[in-house]
Short mmCIF file of C-alpha atoms in Angstrom, two decimals:
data_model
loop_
_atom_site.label_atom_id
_atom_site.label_comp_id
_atom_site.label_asym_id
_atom_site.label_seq_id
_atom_site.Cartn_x
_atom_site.Cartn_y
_atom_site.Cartn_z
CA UNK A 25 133.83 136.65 106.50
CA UNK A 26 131.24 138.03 104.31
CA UNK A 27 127.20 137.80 104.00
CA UNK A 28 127.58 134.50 102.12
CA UNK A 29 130.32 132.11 103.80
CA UNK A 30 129.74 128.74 101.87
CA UNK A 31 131.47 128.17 98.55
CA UNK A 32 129.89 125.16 97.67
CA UNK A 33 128.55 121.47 98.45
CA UNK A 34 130.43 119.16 99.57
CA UNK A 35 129.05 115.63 100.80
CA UNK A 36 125.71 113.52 102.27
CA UNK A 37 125.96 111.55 104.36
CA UNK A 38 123.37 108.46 105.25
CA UNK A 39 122.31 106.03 107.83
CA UNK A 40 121.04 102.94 106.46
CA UNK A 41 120.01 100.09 107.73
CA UNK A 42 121.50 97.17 105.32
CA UNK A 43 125.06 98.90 104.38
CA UNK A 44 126.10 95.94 102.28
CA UNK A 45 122.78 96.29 99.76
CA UNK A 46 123.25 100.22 99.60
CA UNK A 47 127.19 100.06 99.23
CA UNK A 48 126.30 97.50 96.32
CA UNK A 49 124.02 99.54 94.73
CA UNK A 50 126.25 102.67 94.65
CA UNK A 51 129.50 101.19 93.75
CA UNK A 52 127.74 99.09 91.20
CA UNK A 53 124.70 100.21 90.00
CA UNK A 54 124.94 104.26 90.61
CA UNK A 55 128.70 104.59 89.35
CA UNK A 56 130.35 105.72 92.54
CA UNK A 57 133.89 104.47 93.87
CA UNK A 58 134.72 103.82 97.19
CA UNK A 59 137.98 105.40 98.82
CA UNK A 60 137.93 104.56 102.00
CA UNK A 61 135.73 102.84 104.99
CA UNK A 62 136.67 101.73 108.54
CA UNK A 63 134.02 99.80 110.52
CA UNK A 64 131.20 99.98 108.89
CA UNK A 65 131.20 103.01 107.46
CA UNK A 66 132.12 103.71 103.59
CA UNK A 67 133.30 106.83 101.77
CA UNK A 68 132.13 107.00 97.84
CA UNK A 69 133.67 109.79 95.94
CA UNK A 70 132.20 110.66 92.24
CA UNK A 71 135.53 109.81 89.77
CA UNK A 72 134.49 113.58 87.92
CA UNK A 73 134.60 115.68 91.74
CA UNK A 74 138.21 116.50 93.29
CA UNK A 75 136.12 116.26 96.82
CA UNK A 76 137.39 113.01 98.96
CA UNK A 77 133.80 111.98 98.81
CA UNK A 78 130.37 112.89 97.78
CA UNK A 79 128.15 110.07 99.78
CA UNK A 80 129.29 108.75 103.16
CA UNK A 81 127.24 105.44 103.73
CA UNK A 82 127.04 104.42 107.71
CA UNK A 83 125.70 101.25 109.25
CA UNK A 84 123.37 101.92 111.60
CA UNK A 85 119.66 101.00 113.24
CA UNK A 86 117.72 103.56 112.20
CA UNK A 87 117.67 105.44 108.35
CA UNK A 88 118.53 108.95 108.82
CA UNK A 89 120.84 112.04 106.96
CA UNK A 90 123.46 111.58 109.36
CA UNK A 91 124.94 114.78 107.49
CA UNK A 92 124.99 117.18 104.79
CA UNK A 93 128.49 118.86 104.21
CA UNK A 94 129.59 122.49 102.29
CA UNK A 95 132.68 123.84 101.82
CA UNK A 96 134.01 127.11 103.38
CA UNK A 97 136.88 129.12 101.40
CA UNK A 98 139.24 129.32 104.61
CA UNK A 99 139.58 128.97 108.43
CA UNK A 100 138.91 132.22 109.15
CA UNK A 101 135.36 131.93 107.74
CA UNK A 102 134.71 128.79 109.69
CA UNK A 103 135.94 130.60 112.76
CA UNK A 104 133.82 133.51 112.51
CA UNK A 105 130.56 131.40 111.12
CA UNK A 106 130.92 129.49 114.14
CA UNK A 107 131.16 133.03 116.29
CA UNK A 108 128.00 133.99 114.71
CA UNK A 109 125.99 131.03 114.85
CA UNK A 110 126.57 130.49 118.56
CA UNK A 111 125.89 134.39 118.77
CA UNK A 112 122.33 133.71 117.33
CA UNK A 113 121.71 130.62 119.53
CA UNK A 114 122.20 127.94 117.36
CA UNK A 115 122.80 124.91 118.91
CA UNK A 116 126.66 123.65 117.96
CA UNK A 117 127.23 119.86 117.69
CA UNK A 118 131.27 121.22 118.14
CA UNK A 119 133.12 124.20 117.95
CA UNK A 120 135.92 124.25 114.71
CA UNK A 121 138.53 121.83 114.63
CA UNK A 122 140.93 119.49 112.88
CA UNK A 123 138.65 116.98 111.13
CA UNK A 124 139.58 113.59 110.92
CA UNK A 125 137.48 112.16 107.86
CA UNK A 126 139.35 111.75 104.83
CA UNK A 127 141.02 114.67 103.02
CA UNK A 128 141.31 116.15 106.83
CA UNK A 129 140.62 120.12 107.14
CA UNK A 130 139.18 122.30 109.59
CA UNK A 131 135.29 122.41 110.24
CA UNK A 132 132.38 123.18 112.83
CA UNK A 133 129.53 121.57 113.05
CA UNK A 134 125.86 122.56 114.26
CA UNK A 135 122.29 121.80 113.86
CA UNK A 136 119.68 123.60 110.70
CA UNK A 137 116.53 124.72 112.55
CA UNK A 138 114.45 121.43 112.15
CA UNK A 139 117.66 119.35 113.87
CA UNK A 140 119.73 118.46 110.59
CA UNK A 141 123.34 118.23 111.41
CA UNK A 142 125.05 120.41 108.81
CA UNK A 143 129.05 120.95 108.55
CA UNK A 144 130.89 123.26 107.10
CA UNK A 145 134.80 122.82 106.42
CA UNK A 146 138.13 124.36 105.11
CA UNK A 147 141.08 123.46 103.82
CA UNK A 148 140.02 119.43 103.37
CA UNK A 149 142.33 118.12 101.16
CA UNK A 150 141.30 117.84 96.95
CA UNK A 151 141.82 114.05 95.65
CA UNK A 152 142.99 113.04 92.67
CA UNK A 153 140.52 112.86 89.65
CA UNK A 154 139.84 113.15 86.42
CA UNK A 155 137.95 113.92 83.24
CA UNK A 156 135.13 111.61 82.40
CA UNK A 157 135.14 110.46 78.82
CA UNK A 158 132.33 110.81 76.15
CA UNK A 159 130.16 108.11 76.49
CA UNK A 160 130.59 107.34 80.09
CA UNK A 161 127.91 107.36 82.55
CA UNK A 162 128.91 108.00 85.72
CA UNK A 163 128.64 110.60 88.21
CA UNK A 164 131.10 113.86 87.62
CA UNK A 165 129.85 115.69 91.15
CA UNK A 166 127.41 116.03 93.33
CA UNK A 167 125.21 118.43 91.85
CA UNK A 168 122.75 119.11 94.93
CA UNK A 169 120.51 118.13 97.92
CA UNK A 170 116.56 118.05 98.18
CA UNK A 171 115.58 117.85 102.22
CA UNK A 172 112.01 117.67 103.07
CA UNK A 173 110.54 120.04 105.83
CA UNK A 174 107.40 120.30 107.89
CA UNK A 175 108.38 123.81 108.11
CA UNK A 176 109.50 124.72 105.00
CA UNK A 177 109.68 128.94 105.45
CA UNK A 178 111.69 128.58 108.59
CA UNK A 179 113.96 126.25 107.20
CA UNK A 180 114.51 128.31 104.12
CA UNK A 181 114.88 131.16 106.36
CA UNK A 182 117.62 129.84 108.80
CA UNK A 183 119.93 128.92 105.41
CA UNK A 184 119.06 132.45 104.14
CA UNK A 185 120.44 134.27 107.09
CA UNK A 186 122.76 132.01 109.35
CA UNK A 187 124.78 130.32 105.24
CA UNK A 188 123.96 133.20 103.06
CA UNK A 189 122.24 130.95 100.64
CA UNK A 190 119.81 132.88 97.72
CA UNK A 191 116.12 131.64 96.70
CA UNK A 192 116.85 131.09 92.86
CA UNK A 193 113.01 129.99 92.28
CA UNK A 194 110.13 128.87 93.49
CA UNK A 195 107.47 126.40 92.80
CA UNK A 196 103.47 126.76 94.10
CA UNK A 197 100.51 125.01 93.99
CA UNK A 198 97.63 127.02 93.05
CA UNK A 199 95.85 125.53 96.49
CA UNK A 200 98.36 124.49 98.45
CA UNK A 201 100.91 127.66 97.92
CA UNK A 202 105.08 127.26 97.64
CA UNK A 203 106.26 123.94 97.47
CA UNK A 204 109.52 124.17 96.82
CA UNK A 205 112.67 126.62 97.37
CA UNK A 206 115.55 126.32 95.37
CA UNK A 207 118.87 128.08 97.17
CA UNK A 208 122.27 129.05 95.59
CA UNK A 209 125.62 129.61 97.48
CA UNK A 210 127.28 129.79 93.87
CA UNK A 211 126.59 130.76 90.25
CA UNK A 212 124.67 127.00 90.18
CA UNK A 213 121.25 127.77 90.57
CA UNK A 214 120.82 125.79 93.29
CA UNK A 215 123.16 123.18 95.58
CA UNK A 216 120.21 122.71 98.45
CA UNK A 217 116.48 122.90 98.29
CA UNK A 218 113.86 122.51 100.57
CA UNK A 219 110.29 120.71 99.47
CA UNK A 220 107.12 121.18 101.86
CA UNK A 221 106.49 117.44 103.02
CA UNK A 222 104.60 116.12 105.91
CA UNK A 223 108.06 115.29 108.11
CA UNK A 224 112.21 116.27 108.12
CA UNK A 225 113.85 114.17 105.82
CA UNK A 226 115.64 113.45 102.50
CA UNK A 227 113.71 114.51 99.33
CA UNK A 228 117.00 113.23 97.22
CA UNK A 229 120.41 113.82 96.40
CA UNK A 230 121.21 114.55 92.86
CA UNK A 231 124.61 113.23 90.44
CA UNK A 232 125.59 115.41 87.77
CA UNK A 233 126.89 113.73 84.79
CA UNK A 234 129.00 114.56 82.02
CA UNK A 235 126.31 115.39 79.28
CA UNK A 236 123.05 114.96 77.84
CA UNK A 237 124.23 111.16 76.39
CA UNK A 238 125.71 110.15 79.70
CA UNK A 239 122.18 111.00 81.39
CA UNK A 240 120.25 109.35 79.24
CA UNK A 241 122.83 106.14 79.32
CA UNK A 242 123.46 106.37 82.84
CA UNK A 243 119.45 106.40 83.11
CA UNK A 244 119.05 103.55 80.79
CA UNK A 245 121.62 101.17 82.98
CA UNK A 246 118.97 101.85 86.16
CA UNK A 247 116.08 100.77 84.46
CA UNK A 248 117.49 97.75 82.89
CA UNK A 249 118.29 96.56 86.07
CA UNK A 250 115.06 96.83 87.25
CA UNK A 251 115.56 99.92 89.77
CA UNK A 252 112.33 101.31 90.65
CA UNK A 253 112.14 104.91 88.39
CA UNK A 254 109.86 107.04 90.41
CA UNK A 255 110.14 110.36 87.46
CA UNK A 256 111.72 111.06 83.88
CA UNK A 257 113.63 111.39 81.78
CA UNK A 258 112.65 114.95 80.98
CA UNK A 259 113.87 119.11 81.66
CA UNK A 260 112.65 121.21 84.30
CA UNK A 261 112.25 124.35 83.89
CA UNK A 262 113.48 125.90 87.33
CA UNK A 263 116.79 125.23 86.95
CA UNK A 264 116.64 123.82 82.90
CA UNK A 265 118.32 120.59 84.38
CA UNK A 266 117.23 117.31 83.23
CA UNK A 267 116.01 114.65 85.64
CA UNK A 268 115.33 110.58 86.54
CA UNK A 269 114.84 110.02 89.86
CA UNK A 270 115.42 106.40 91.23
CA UNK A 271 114.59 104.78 94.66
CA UNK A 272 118.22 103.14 95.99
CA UNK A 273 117.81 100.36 98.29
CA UNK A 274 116.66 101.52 101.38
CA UNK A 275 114.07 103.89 99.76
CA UNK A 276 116.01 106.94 98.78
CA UNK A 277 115.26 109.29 95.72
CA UNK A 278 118.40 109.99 93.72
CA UNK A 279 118.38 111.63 90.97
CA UNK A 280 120.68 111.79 87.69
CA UNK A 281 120.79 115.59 86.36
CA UNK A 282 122.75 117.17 83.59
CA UNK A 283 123.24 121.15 82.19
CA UNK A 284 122.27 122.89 85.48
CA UNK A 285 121.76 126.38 84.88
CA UNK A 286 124.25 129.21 85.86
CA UNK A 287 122.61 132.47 87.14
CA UNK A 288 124.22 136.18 86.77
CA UNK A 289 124.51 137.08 90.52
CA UNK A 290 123.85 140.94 89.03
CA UNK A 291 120.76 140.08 86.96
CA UNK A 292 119.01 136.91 88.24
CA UNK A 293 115.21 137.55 89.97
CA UNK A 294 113.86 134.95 90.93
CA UNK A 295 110.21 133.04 90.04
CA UNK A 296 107.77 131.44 91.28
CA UNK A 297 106.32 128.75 88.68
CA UNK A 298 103.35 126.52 88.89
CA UNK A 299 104.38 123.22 88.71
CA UNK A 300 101.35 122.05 87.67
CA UNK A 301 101.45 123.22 84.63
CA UNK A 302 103.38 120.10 82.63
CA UNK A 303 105.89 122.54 81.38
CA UNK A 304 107.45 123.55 84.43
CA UNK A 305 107.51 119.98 85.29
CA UNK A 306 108.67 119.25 82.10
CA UNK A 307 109.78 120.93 79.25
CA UNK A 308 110.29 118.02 77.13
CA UNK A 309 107.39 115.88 77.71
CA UNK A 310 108.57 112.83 78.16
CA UNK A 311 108.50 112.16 81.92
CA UNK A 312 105.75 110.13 83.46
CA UNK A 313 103.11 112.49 84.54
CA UNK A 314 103.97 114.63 88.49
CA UNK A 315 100.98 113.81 90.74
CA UNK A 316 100.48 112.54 94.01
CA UNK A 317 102.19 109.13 94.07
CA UNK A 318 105.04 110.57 92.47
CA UNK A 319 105.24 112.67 94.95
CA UNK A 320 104.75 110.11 97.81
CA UNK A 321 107.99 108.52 96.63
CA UNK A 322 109.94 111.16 97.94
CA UNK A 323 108.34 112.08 101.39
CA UNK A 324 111.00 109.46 102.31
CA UNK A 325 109.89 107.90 105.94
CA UNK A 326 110.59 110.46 108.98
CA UNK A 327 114.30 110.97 109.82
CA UNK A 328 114.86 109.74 113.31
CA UNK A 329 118.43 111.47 113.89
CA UNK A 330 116.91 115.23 113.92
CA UNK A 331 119.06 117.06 116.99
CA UNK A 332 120.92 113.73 117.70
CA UNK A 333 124.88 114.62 115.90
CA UNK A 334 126.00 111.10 114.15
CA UNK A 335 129.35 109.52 114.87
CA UNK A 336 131.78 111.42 114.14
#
């Protein structure tokens, strides 16, 4: 295995109180397509992604990230992850095995340092899917995941050495410092990030579509129907994506994102950019203003499932 073990990401997965609203509003609303479910839990894939799924929606009590998933390029790698994280003394939800969640594979599980349960998997099965057509706004992939720490360096710093992830850039505060961490396991400047928020828990989980039309339609559709729009549509800089972020049913940022930037492994440096200037925010100018409320969208209430593995 080398320094840098995970490929790419694979799937989130989340706890919600009132399945039937959420599975609405992502089958419906969001542009998502269910593949499978089995007592009261559903598996949405995006119709653009060959991954079985990209959002696993579970029934439950209490509103957590039951998971977040990335892919491994072979056994062997999960094998000797799993060697080295149990070297280190990371705690291990279980050891690899067979997995029985759709598409099948090999994976290990384990918990990030703040009590996320993370997987990472091999050889899980590719679905069928295809090319989305001009004009048509749903998701192609899932394009990353936000997570909110109270601890942000140490949670930055357990995906640095433990997954082999890169800081692509940073964003400060001129008074309160960095904010933000964007990490890479690929070319795409970032899959994960981790924001600096008053408690563990999901900043939000971002589509990509097919292009800059498809955004802005896709975007269009959510506020039509009256979905709360918490930021956008604009361009940020780190990362020259675009961005809307909605709230889904149970209080959830997700965002629609397009034209993610590719970095040169050989050449890329990264920086650290004030977000508080409105160009770093926002290239284009058009998105509602960043301040504090916006931000208070997206603290997201505390995750109650930190160090507690879902159902498997």
């Amino acid at each position: 295995m080398t320094d840098r073990p995970i490929t790419h990401l694979r799937h989130v997965d989340l706890a919600v109180p009132d399945l039937e609203t959420e599975h609405g509003f992502y089958t419906g609303l969001w542009g998502l397509t269910e593949t499978a479910s089995d007592s009261g839990v559903s598996f949405l894939a995006a119709e653009g992604s060959p991954e079985q799924y990209v959002v696993r929606l579970r029934k439950a009590a209490d509103k957590r990230i039951d998971l977040i998933a990335f892919g491994a390029a072979s056994r062997a790698d999960v094998d000797a992850l799993a060697a080295r994280l149990a070297a280190d003394g990371v705690r291990l939800v279980h050891e690899p095995k067979d997995l029985d969640t759709p598409g099948g594979g090999y994976g290990v599980r384990f918990f990030d340092a703040e009590g996320r349960t993370v997987e990472v998997s091999a050889d899980v099965a590719t679905r069928a899917h295809r090319r989305i057509e001009q004009g048509e706004s749903v998701p192609v992939r899932l394009s990353h995941v936000v997570v909110n720490s109270a601890d942000p360096p140490a949670t930055v710093a357990f995906y640095e050495k433990h997954l082999g992830f890169r800081v692509s850039d940073m964003l400060m505060h001129p008074h309160m410092g960095t904010m933000m961490w964007f990490l890479r396991c690929n070319d795409w400047h970032h899959s994960f990030a981790v924001a600096r928020g008053p408690h563990a828990a999901l900043h939000h989980a971002s589509f990509e579509l097919r292009g800059l039309d498809e955004y802005m339609r896709g975007s269009g559709r959510l506020m039509r129907a009256g979905i709360e729009k918490i930021w956008g549509p604009g361009r940020h800089l780190a990362g020259n994506n675009t961005f809307t972020y909605f709230l889904d049913p149970q209080g959830n940022t997700v965002e629609y994102t397009t034209e993610l930037e590719t970095v040169d492994e050989d050449t890329w440096h990264p920086s650290t950019y004030d977000f508080t200037q409105p160009e770093v925010s926002d290239q284009w100018g058009t998105a509602n203003r960043m301040d504090e409320f916006v931000a208070m969208k997206s603290f997201n209430d505390p995750d109650k499932g930190l160090f507690v593995a879902p159902p498997l």
